Amino acid sequence: GGNAAGTTVSFSKYHDEYDLKTDPHDGDRATEIKLWSFARPHMRAFHYSWFSFFLAFFAWFAFAPLMPVIAPQLDITEQMMWTANICSVASTVLMRLVIGPMCDKIGAKNLQAGLLVYGGVMILIAAVAVRDATSLVIMRFLIGVVGATFGG
């Protein structure tokens, strides 16, 4: 905000120390992107965000392209493959409804980290637990929770 003299007053004592332009009147929000920079806090947060979303999507989507290989090995019908896919999406939708309000209470960074750890554990379990159509559907449902990273 401005003062009585009409001059601009910065709300942040760190404004001049950032590696990129920020808006001191909007909580020092970055007003530019330096794509190749990893300077704290703005660009490092940006890169951590896109990389964590990439990992989440990779884990969430891992089974789908492998289904032509997995299905014959487990003797799974096309209907069961669709059921597994639907269960994955269903758990994502349900968790998105839960994750949104949780972001306000717990914080987006904590939820993102928790979902990534959870997803990693579920992928490891799926590697040894999927033995038939039922276990595939259950694991796809559990892994689908990772898709909620896009809902927060």
XYZ file of N, CA, C and O in Angstrom:
608
model
N 0.796 -1.169 0.000
C 0.000 0.000 0.000
C 0.842 1.236 0.000
O 2.027 1.226 0.294
N 0.208 2.326 -0.332
C 0.894 3.609 -0.335
C 0.686 4.306 0.993
O -0.190 3.979 1.772
N 1.510 5.327 1.220
C 1.335 6.115 2.430
C 0.691 7.442 2.065
O 0.315 7.676 0.921
N 0.563 8.342 3.028
C -0.126 9.611 2.793
C 0.564 10.441 1.719
O -0.069 11.210 1.015
N 1.878 10.293 1.565
C 2.622 11.068 0.574
C 2.473 10.484 -0.828
O 2.950 11.055 -1.790
N 1.815 9.316 -0.945
C 1.602 8.702 -2.256
C 2.752 7.833 -2.726
O 2.770 7.396 -3.866
N 3.726 7.575 -1.879
C 4.834 6.707 -2.264
C 4.499 5.267 -1.924
O 3.662 4.990 -1.065
N 5.153 4.346 -2.597
C 4.906 2.922 -2.381
C 5.787 2.406 -1.260
O 6.982 2.717 -1.202
N 5.199 1.627 -0.398
C 5.922 1.048 0.727
C 5.926 -0.463 0.547
O 4.886 -1.075 0.341
N 7.099 -1.092 0.618
C 7.208 -2.541 0.478
C 6.833 -3.209 1.784
O 7.215 -2.762 2.862
N 6.046 -4.292 1.678
C 5.636 -5.033 2.861
C 6.654 -6.101 3.248
O 6.520 -6.741 4.261
N 7.643 -6.318 2.419
C 8.602 -7.386 2.685
C 10.000 -6.821 2.842
O 10.459 -6.026 2.036
N 10.680 -7.276 3.868
C 12.063 -6.838 4.054
C 13.008 -7.596 3.114
O 14.150 -7.230 2.957
N 12.519 -8.667 2.461
C 13.354 -9.468 1.582
C 13.177 -9.121 0.103
O 13.816 -9.701 -0.743
N 12.290 -8.191 -0.205
C 11.920 -7.913 -1.591
C 13.135 -7.698 -2.495
O 13.182 -8.192 -3.607
N 14.118 -6.958 -2.034
C 15.290 -6.660 -2.864
C 16.260 -7.833 -2.957
O 17.180 -7.810 -3.779
N 16.075 -8.873 -2.143
C 17.001 -9.998 -2.136
C 16.597 -11.128 -3.080
O 17.353 -12.055 -3.283
N 15.398 -11.080 -3.649
C 14.940 -12.147 -4.526
C 15.679 -12.097 -5.855
O 16.094 -11.031 -6.318
N 15.786 -13.261 -6.489
C 16.481 -13.387 -7.762
C 15.613 -12.985 -8.950
O 16.068 -12.951 -10.070
N 14.341 -12.697 -8.705
C 13.442 -12.306 -9.781
C 12.497 -11.226 -9.290
O 12.440 -10.920 -8.113
N 11.763 -10.648 -10.217
C 10.850 -9.559 -9.861
C 9.656 -10.121 -9.092
O 9.119 -11.165 -9.449
N 9.281 -9.408 -8.046
C 8.125 -9.805 -7.232
C 7.233 -8.595 -7.007
O 7.641 -7.455 -7.207
N 6.032 -8.864 -6.578
C 5.074 -7.806 -6.257
C 5.020 -7.663 -4.739
O 4.436 -8.510 -4.054
N 5.612 -6.631 -4.195
C 5.641 -6.472 -2.737
C 4.254 -6.232 -2.143
O 4.056 -6.400 -0.951
N 3.288 -5.862 -2.976
C 1.939 -5.594 -2.487
C 1.049 -6.832 -2.548
O -0.113 -6.772 -2.166
N 1.609 -7.923 -3.043
C 0.842 -9.172 -3.170
C 1.626 -10.321 -2.540
O 1.784 -11.385 -3.135
N 2.155 -10.084 -1.352
C 2.860 -11.135 -0.624
C 4.145 -11.575 -1.294
O 4.562 -12.724 -1.166
N 4.785 -10.679 -2.021
C 6.018 -10.980 -2.758
C 5.851 -12.107 -3.762
O 6.737 -12.914 -3.985
N 4.681 -12.159 -4.384
C 4.412 -13.132 -5.445
C 5.307 -12.818 -6.627
O 5.490 -11.660 -7.006
N 5.890 -13.845 -7.220
C 6.756 -13.659 -8.387
C 5.936 -13.129 -9.555
O 4.814 -13.560 -9.788
N 6.501 -12.201 -10.285
C 5.826 -11.627 -11.454
C 6.528 -12.028 -12.744
O 6.168 -11.547 -13.815
N 7.523 -12.882 -12.649
C 8.220 -13.400 -13.824
C 8.720 -14.811 -13.517
O 8.723 -15.242 -12.375
N 9.111 -15.509 -14.570
C 9.666 -16.852 -14.417
C 11.042 -16.875 -15.062
O 11.197 -16.480 -16.218
N 12.024 -17.309 -14.322
C 13.360 -17.556 -14.863
C 13.529 -19.075 -14.893
O 13.929 -19.686 -13.909
N 13.179 -19.647 -16.020
C 13.040 -21.086 -16.143
C 14.281 -21.865 -15.730
O 14.175 -22.939 -15.155
N 15.454 -21.368 -15.998
C 16.674 -22.116 -15.702
C 17.241 -21.800 -14.327
O 18.302 -22.282 -13.961
N 16.528 -21.016 -13.545
C 16.977 -20.664 -12.206
C 16.373 -21.622 -11.174
O 15.237 -22.052 -11.309
N 17.159 -21.929 -10.150
C 16.659 -22.719 -9.024
C 16.774 -21.922 -7.727
O 16.837 -22.486 -6.645
N 16.775 -20.593 -7.876
C 16.922 -19.721 -6.715
C 15.718 -19.857 -5.788
O 14.599 -20.080 -6.230
N 15.983 -19.714 -4.496
C 14.935 -19.793 -3.496
C 14.264 -18.445 -3.372
O 14.919 -17.445 -3.566
N 13.038 -18.365 -2.985
C 12.092 -19.441 -2.788
C 11.237 -19.718 -4.022
O 10.729 -20.809 -4.194
N 11.087 -18.728 -4.884
C 10.103 -18.815 -5.963
C 10.408 -19.897 -6.993
O 9.564 -20.751 -7.280
N 11.594 -19.858 -7.564
C 11.890 -20.794 -8.654
C 12.121 -22.212 -8.140
O 11.787 -23.179 -8.814
N 12.667 -22.339 -6.963
C 12.834 -23.677 -6.409
C 11.464 -24.305 -6.149
O 11.230 -25.469 -6.458
N 10.536 -23.535 -5.622
C 9.170 -24.040 -5.408
C 8.515 -24.401 -6.744
O 7.827 -25.421 -6.848
N 8.730 -23.584 -7.751
C 8.175 -23.865 -9.075
C 8.679 -25.208 -9.610
O 7.900 -26.049 -10.060
N 9.986 -25.419 -9.547
C 10.554 -26.662 -10.077
C 10.164 -27.881 -9.243
O 9.898 -28.949 -9.793
N 10.129 -27.739 -7.933
C 9.661 -28.845 -7.094
C 8.213 -29.191 -7.418
O 7.829 -30.359 -7.434
N 7.406 -28.182 -7.681
C 5.989 -28.414 -7.978
C 5.794 -29.200 -9.264
O 5.090 -30.207 -9.282
N 6.416 -28.733 -10.354
C 6.175 -29.436 -11.620
C 6.777 -30.842 -11.575
O 6.198 -31.773 -12.133
N 7.909 -30.998 -10.901
C 8.513 -32.330 -10.855
C 7.685 -33.283 -9.993
O 7.505 -34.454 -10.342
N 7.134 -32.797 -8.896
C 6.308 -33.665 -8.058
C 5.014 -34.042 -8.771
O 4.548 -35.172 -8.659
N 4.436 -33.124 -9.542
C 3.247 -33.462 -10.328
C 3.579 -34.485 -11.409
O 2.796 -35.384 -11.690
N 4.760 -34.345 -12.013
C 5.184 -35.329 -13.005
C 5.305 -36.710 -12.370
O 4.825 -37.701 -12.924
N 5.947 -36.802 -11.219
C 6.083 -38.086 -10.528
C 4.726 -38.664 -10.154
O 4.491 -39.869 -10.309
N 3.839 -37.815 -9.663
C 2.503 -38.282 -9.288
C 1.763 -38.819 -10.512
O 1.144 -39.886 -10.459
N 1.822 -38.095 -11.613
C 1.130 -38.542 -12.818
C 1.746 -39.840 -13.332
O 1.036 -40.755 -13.744
N 3.060 -39.936 -13.296
C 3.756 -41.142 -13.750
C 3.320 -42.358 -12.933
O 3.046 -43.422 -13.482
N 3.235 -42.198 -11.620
C 2.796 -43.303 -10.755
C 1.333 -43.631 -10.993
O 0.951 -44.805 -11.064
N 0.517 -42.606 -11.116
C -0.922 -42.776 -11.297
C -1.232 -43.461 -12.622
O -2.116 -44.303 -12.712
N -0.488 -43.126 -13.643
C -0.776 -43.612 -14.989
C 0.057 -44.841 -15.375
O -0.067 -45.365 -16.473
N 0.899 -45.339 -14.499
C 1.863 -46.392 -14.825
C 1.232 -47.674 -15.357
O 1.765 -48.301 -16.275
N 0.114 -48.072 -14.799
C -0.491 -49.343 -15.199
C -1.114 -49.303 -16.591
O -1.058 -50.287 -17.334
N -1.751 -48.216 -16.946
C -2.538 -48.158 -18.188
C -1.762 -48.583 -19.438
O -2.237 -49.445 -20.190
N -0.583 -48.056 -19.704
C 0.118 -48.488 -20.915
C 0.671 -49.917 -20.832
O 1.003 -50.513 -21.859
N 0.735 -50.453 -19.630
C 1.240 -51.822 -19.462
C 0.140 -52.881 -19.536
O 0.427 -54.076 -19.524
N -1.110 -52.460 -19.600
C -2.219 -53.414 -19.599
C -2.158 -54.438 -20.734
O -2.477 -55.612 -20.503
N -1.741 -54.085 -21.959
C -1.630 -55.119 -22.986
C -0.629 -56.229 -22.639
O -0.744 -57.351 -23.115
N 0.328 -55.926 -21.797
C 1.302 -56.928 -21.360
C 0.798 -57.670 -20.124
O 0.926 -58.889 -20.015
N 0.212 -56.923 -19.187
C -0.242 -57.500 -17.924
C -1.458 -58.406 -18.107
O -1.529 -59.494 -17.529
N -2.413 -57.967 -18.906
C -3.690 -58.695 -19.052
C -3.511 -60.146 -19.483
O -4.069 -61.046 -18.845
N -2.743 -60.437 -20.525
C -2.598 -61.850 -20.904
C -1.875 -62.687 -19.842
O -2.191 -63.857 -19.643
N -0.920 -62.072 -19.138
C -0.178 -62.808 -18.117
C -1.062 -63.176 -16.932
O -0.857 -64.208 -16.297
N -2.046 -62.331 -16.636
C -2.940 -62.582 -15.505
C -4.283 -63.148 -15.953
O -5.164 -63.352 -15.121
N -4.414 -63.367 -17.247
C -5.656 -63.894 -17.822
C -6.846 -63.007 -17.447
O -7.862 -63.467 -16.906
N -6.701 -61.715 -17.741
C -7.716 -60.721 -17.405
C -8.508 -60.365 -18.657
O -7.941 -60.110 -19.712
N -9.816 -60.326 -18.505
C -10.679 -59.964 -19.625
C -10.670 -58.451 -19.831
O -10.253 -57.686 -18.956
N -11.168 -58.025 -20.975
C -11.239 -56.595 -21.266
C -12.175 -55.890 -20.278
O -11.925 -54.754 -19.878
N -13.237 -56.585 -19.887
C -14.161 -55.997 -18.911
C -13.452 -55.734 -17.582
O -13.663 -54.698 -16.946
N -12.601 -56.655 -17.149
C -11.865 -56.455 -15.897
C -10.843 -55.323 -16.034
O -10.591 -54.590 -15.082
N -10.253 -55.175 -17.220
C -9.327 -54.056 -17.433
C -10.074 -52.732 -17.293
O -9.581 -51.794 -16.662
N -11.284 -52.652 -17.874
C -12.082 -51.439 -17.755
C -12.492 -51.202 -16.306
O -12.506 -50.066 -15.830
N -12.810 -52.265 -15.599
C -13.168 -52.140 -14.186
C -12.004 -51.566 -13.385
O -12.190 -50.684 -12.542
N -10.810 -52.060 -13.660
C -9.616 -51.551 -12.967
C -9.398 -50.072 -13.278
O -9.090 -49.276 -12.372
N -9.577 -49.694 -14.542
C -9.411 -48.293 -14.924
C -10.456 -47.404 -14.247
O -10.148 -46.311 -13.765
N -11.688 -47.869 -14.211
C -12.762 -47.104 -13.578
C -12.515 -46.963 -12.082
O -12.739 -45.890 -11.506
N -12.040 -48.018 -11.449
C -11.732 -47.937 -10.011
C -10.612 -46.937 -9.739
O -10.652 -46.208 -8.738
N -9.645 -46.884 -10.618
C -8.555 -45.920 -10.469
C -9.085 -44.493 -10.528
O -8.749 -43.657 -9.686
N -9.919 -44.216 -11.503
C -10.491 -42.876 -11.640
C -11.439 -42.567 -10.487
O -11.460 -41.443 -9.965
N -12.204 -43.561 -10.052
C -13.145 -43.348 -8.947
C -12.423 -42.948 -7.666
O -12.858 -42.016 -6.969
N -11.328 -43.628 -7.356
C -10.602 -43.263 -6.137
C -9.982 -41.877 -6.264
O -9.910 -41.134 -5.284
N -9.566 -41.512 -7.478
C -9.030 -40.172 -7.698
C -10.096 -39.118 -7.433
O -9.848 -38.135 -6.729
N -11.273 -39.313 -7.974
C -12.361 -38.348 -7.792
C -12.733 -38.232 -6.316
O -12.884 -37.124 -5.789
N -12.872 -39.367 -5.644
C -13.222 -39.334 -4.224
C -12.164 -38.606 -3.398
O -12.486 -37.795 -2.527
N -10.909 -38.889 -3.683
C -9.839 -38.258 -2.915
C -9.705 -36.776 -3.230
O -9.324 -35.992 -2.358
N -10.020 -36.374 -4.446
C -9.979 -34.940 -4.760
C -10.975 -34.167 -3.912
O -10.707 -33.035 -3.520
N -12.099 -34.777 -3.630
C -13.088 -34.127 -2.770
C -12.565 -33.975 -1.341
O -12.916 -33.035 -0.638
N -11.727 -34.900 -0.927
C -11.165 -34.866 0.428
C -9.937 -33.959 0.488
O -9.753 -33.203 1.448
N -9.102 -34.032 -0.534
C -7.829 -33.313 -0.538
C -8.017 -31.799 -0.561
O -7.278 -31.074 0.099
N -8.995 -31.304 -1.316
C -9.206 -29.858 -1.400
C -9.313 -29.199 -0.038
O -8.508 -28.313 0.300
N -10.275 -29.622 0.802
C -10.375 -29.020 2.139
C -9.168 -29.318 3.028
O -8.807 -28.497 3.880
N -8.527 -30.460 2.829
C -7.360 -30.797 3.650
C -6.185 -29.866 3.372
O -5.359 -29.636 4.252
N -6.101 -29.342 2.142
C -5.031 -28.391 1.823
C -5.089 -27.174 2.741
O -4.053 -26.645 3.145
N -6.309 -26.740 3.058
C -6.470 -25.584 3.932
C -6.039 -25.877 5.367
O -5.547 -24.993 6.062
N -6.216 -27.116 5.808
C -5.910 -27.464 7.194
C -4.470 -27.940 7.386
O -3.828 -27.595 8.369
N -3.980 -28.748 6.461
C -2.668 -29.368 6.622
C -1.595 -28.656 5.815
O -0.441 -28.610 6.202
N -1.985 -28.130 4.669
C -1.033 -27.458 3.788
C -0.769 -28.285 2.540
O -0.657 -29.509 2.601
N -0.689 -27.611 1.426
C -0.522 -28.277 0.140
C 0.805 -29.036 0.046
O 0.854 -30.140 -0.490
N 1.879 -28.441 0.570
C 3.180 -29.112 0.489
C 3.189 -30.411 1.278
O 3.710 -31.427 0.807
N 2.602 -30.392 2.462
C 2.565 -31.608 3.283
C 1.725 -32.694 2.615
O 2.105 -33.871 2.618
N 0.583 -32.305 2.059
C -0.263 -33.282 1.373
C 0.417 -33.831 0.128
O 0.349 -35.031 -0.146
N 1.065 -32.968 -0.625
C 1.764 -33.423 -1.836
C 2.844 -34.433 -1.458
O 2.969 -35.483 -2.079
N 3.626 -34.118 -0.458
C 4.686 -35.031 -0.025
C 4.090 -36.351 0.470
O 4.589 -37.433 0.131
N 3.038 -36.262 1.254
C 2.396 -37.477 1.761
C 1.826 -38.338 0.651
O 1.969 -39.568 0.668
N 1.187 -37.709 -0.330
C 0.634 -38.475 -1.453
C 1.728 -39.122 -2.286
O 1.565 -40.246 -2.775
N 2.853 -38.437 -2.459
C 3.956 -39.028 -3.220
C 4.553 -40.230 -2.495
O 4.854 -41.256 -3.120
N 4.724 -40.114 -1.186
C 5.242 -41.256 -0.415
C 4.242 -42.406 -0.468
O 4.611 -43.561 -0.715
N 2.979 -42.094 -0.244
C 1.926 -43.111 -0.321
C 1.944 -43.788 -1.694
O 1.881 -45.015 -1.787
N 2.014 -42.994 -2.754
C 2.020 -43.552 -4.108
C 3.217 -44.452 -4.358
O 3.089 -45.511 -4.978
N 4.367 -44.045 -3.860
C 5.559 -44.879 -4.017
C 5.413 -46.221 -3.327
O 5.772 -47.268 -3.880
N 4.848 -46.195 -2.137
C 4.621 -47.447 -1.398
C 3.610 -48.328 -2.137
O 3.810 -49.541 -2.273
N 2.539 -47.730 -2.649
C 1.520 -48.513 -3.368
C 2.085 -49.128 -4.653
O 1.766 -50.272 -4.987
N 2.941 -48.406 -5.342
C 3.567 -48.943 -6.559
C 4.462 -50.128 -6.200
O 4.462 -51.160 -6.889
N 5.220 -49.999 -5.120
C 6.070 -51.117 -4.690
C 5.235 -52.329 -4.299
O 5.568 -53.465 -4.636
N 4.149 -52.089 -3.595
C 3.274 -53.197 -3.196
C 2.647 -53.840 -4.430
O 2.554 -55.065 -4.534
N 2.233 -53.011 -5.395
C 1.605 -53.535 -6.615
C 2.546 -54.454 -7.376
O 2.107 -55.437 -7.990
N 3.834 -54.165 -7.323
C 4.812 -54.983 -8.044
C 4.822 -56.430 -7.560
O 5.111 -57.337 -8.341
N 4.489 -56.640 -6.300
C 4.496 -58.005 -5.771
C 3.110 -58.547 -5.451
O 2.933 -59.749 -5.294
N 2.108 -57.666 -5.360
C 0.786 -58.101 -4.906
C -0.188 -58.442 -6.030
O -1.132 -59.189 -5.808
N 0.026 -57.900 -7.226
C -0.934 -58.135 -8.312
C -0.691 -59.531 -8.893
O 0.322 -59.794 -9.528
N -1.675 -60.413 -8.631
C -1.582 -61.800 -9.090
C -2.797 -62.227 -9.903
O -2.779 -63.261 -10.542
N -3.885 -61.433 -9.831
C -5.111 -61.766 -10.552
C -5.920 -60.492 -10.760
O -5.494 -59.397 -10.373
N -7.087 -60.636 -11.348
C -7.923 -59.473 -11.660
C -8.342 -58.714 -10.406
O -8.340 -57.481 -10.380
N -8.685 -59.435 -9.365
C -9.138 -58.783 -8.133
C -8.034 -57.942 -7.510
O -8.260 -56.790 -7.126
N -6.845 -58.493 -7.428
C -5.739 -57.730 -6.848
C -5.368 -56.539 -7.735
O -4.974 -55.487 -7.227
N -5.527 -56.687 -9.038
C -5.267 -55.571 -9.941
C -6.258 -54.439 -9.694
O -5.872 -53.271 -9.582
N -7.537 -54.769 -9.576
C -8.557 -53.756 -9.329
C -8.301 -53.053 -7.999
O -8.372 -51.820 -7.904
N -7.970 -53.811 -6.971
C -7.703 -53.221 -5.657
C -6.495 -52.288 -5.715
O -6.546 -51.156 -5.209
N -5.433 -52.736 -6.352
C -4.234 -51.903 -6.428
C -4.457 -50.672 -7.296
O -3.970 -49.586 -6.970
N -5.197 -50.807 -8.372
C -5.503 -49.632 -9.209
C -6.322 -48.620 -8.409
O -6.131 -47.422 -8.535
N -7.234 -49.113 -7.584
C -8.018 -48.217 -6.720
C -7.093 -47.490 -5.737
O -7.191 -46.272 -5.569
N -6.202 -48.228 -5.099
C -5.299 -47.627 -4.121
C -4.303 -46.671 -4.769
O -3.979 -45.621 -4.206
N -3.805 -47.023 -5.936
C -2.867 -46.146 -6.642
C -3.589 -44.919 -7.195
O -3.011 -43.834 -7.286
N -4.861 -45.062 -7.519
C -5.627 -43.939 -8.035
C -5.696 -42.761 -7.096
O -5.896 -41.608 -7.504
N -5.490 -43.001 -5.806
C -5.486 -41.941 -4.817
C -4.424 -40.885 -5.156
O -4.606 -39.697 -4.903
N -3.325 -41.309 -5.763
C -2.236 -40.394 -6.116
C -2.717 -39.328 -7.114
O -2.198 -38.225 -7.143
N -3.726 -39.661 -7.892
C -4.271 -38.684 -8.822
C -4.864 -37.468 -8.127
O -5.073 -36.432 -8.759
N -5.093 -37.555 -6.839
C -5.641 -36.428 -6.090
C -4.635 -35.293 -5.944
O -5.003 -34.199 -5.514
N -3.375 -35.521 -6.304
C -2.410 -34.430 -6.265
C -2.813 -33.299 -7.200
O -2.384 -32.177 -7.022
N -3.654 -33.606 -8.173
C -4.086 -32.593 -9.120
C -5.348 -31.880 -8.647
O -5.879 -31.055 -9.370
N -5.818 -32.198 -7.471
C -7.060 -31.607 -6.985
C -6.889 -30.590 -5.880
O -7.830 -29.930 -5.488
N -5.682 -30.445 -5.367
C -5.459 -29.582 -4.237
C -5.330 -28.175 -4.540
O -5.552 -27.364 -5.189
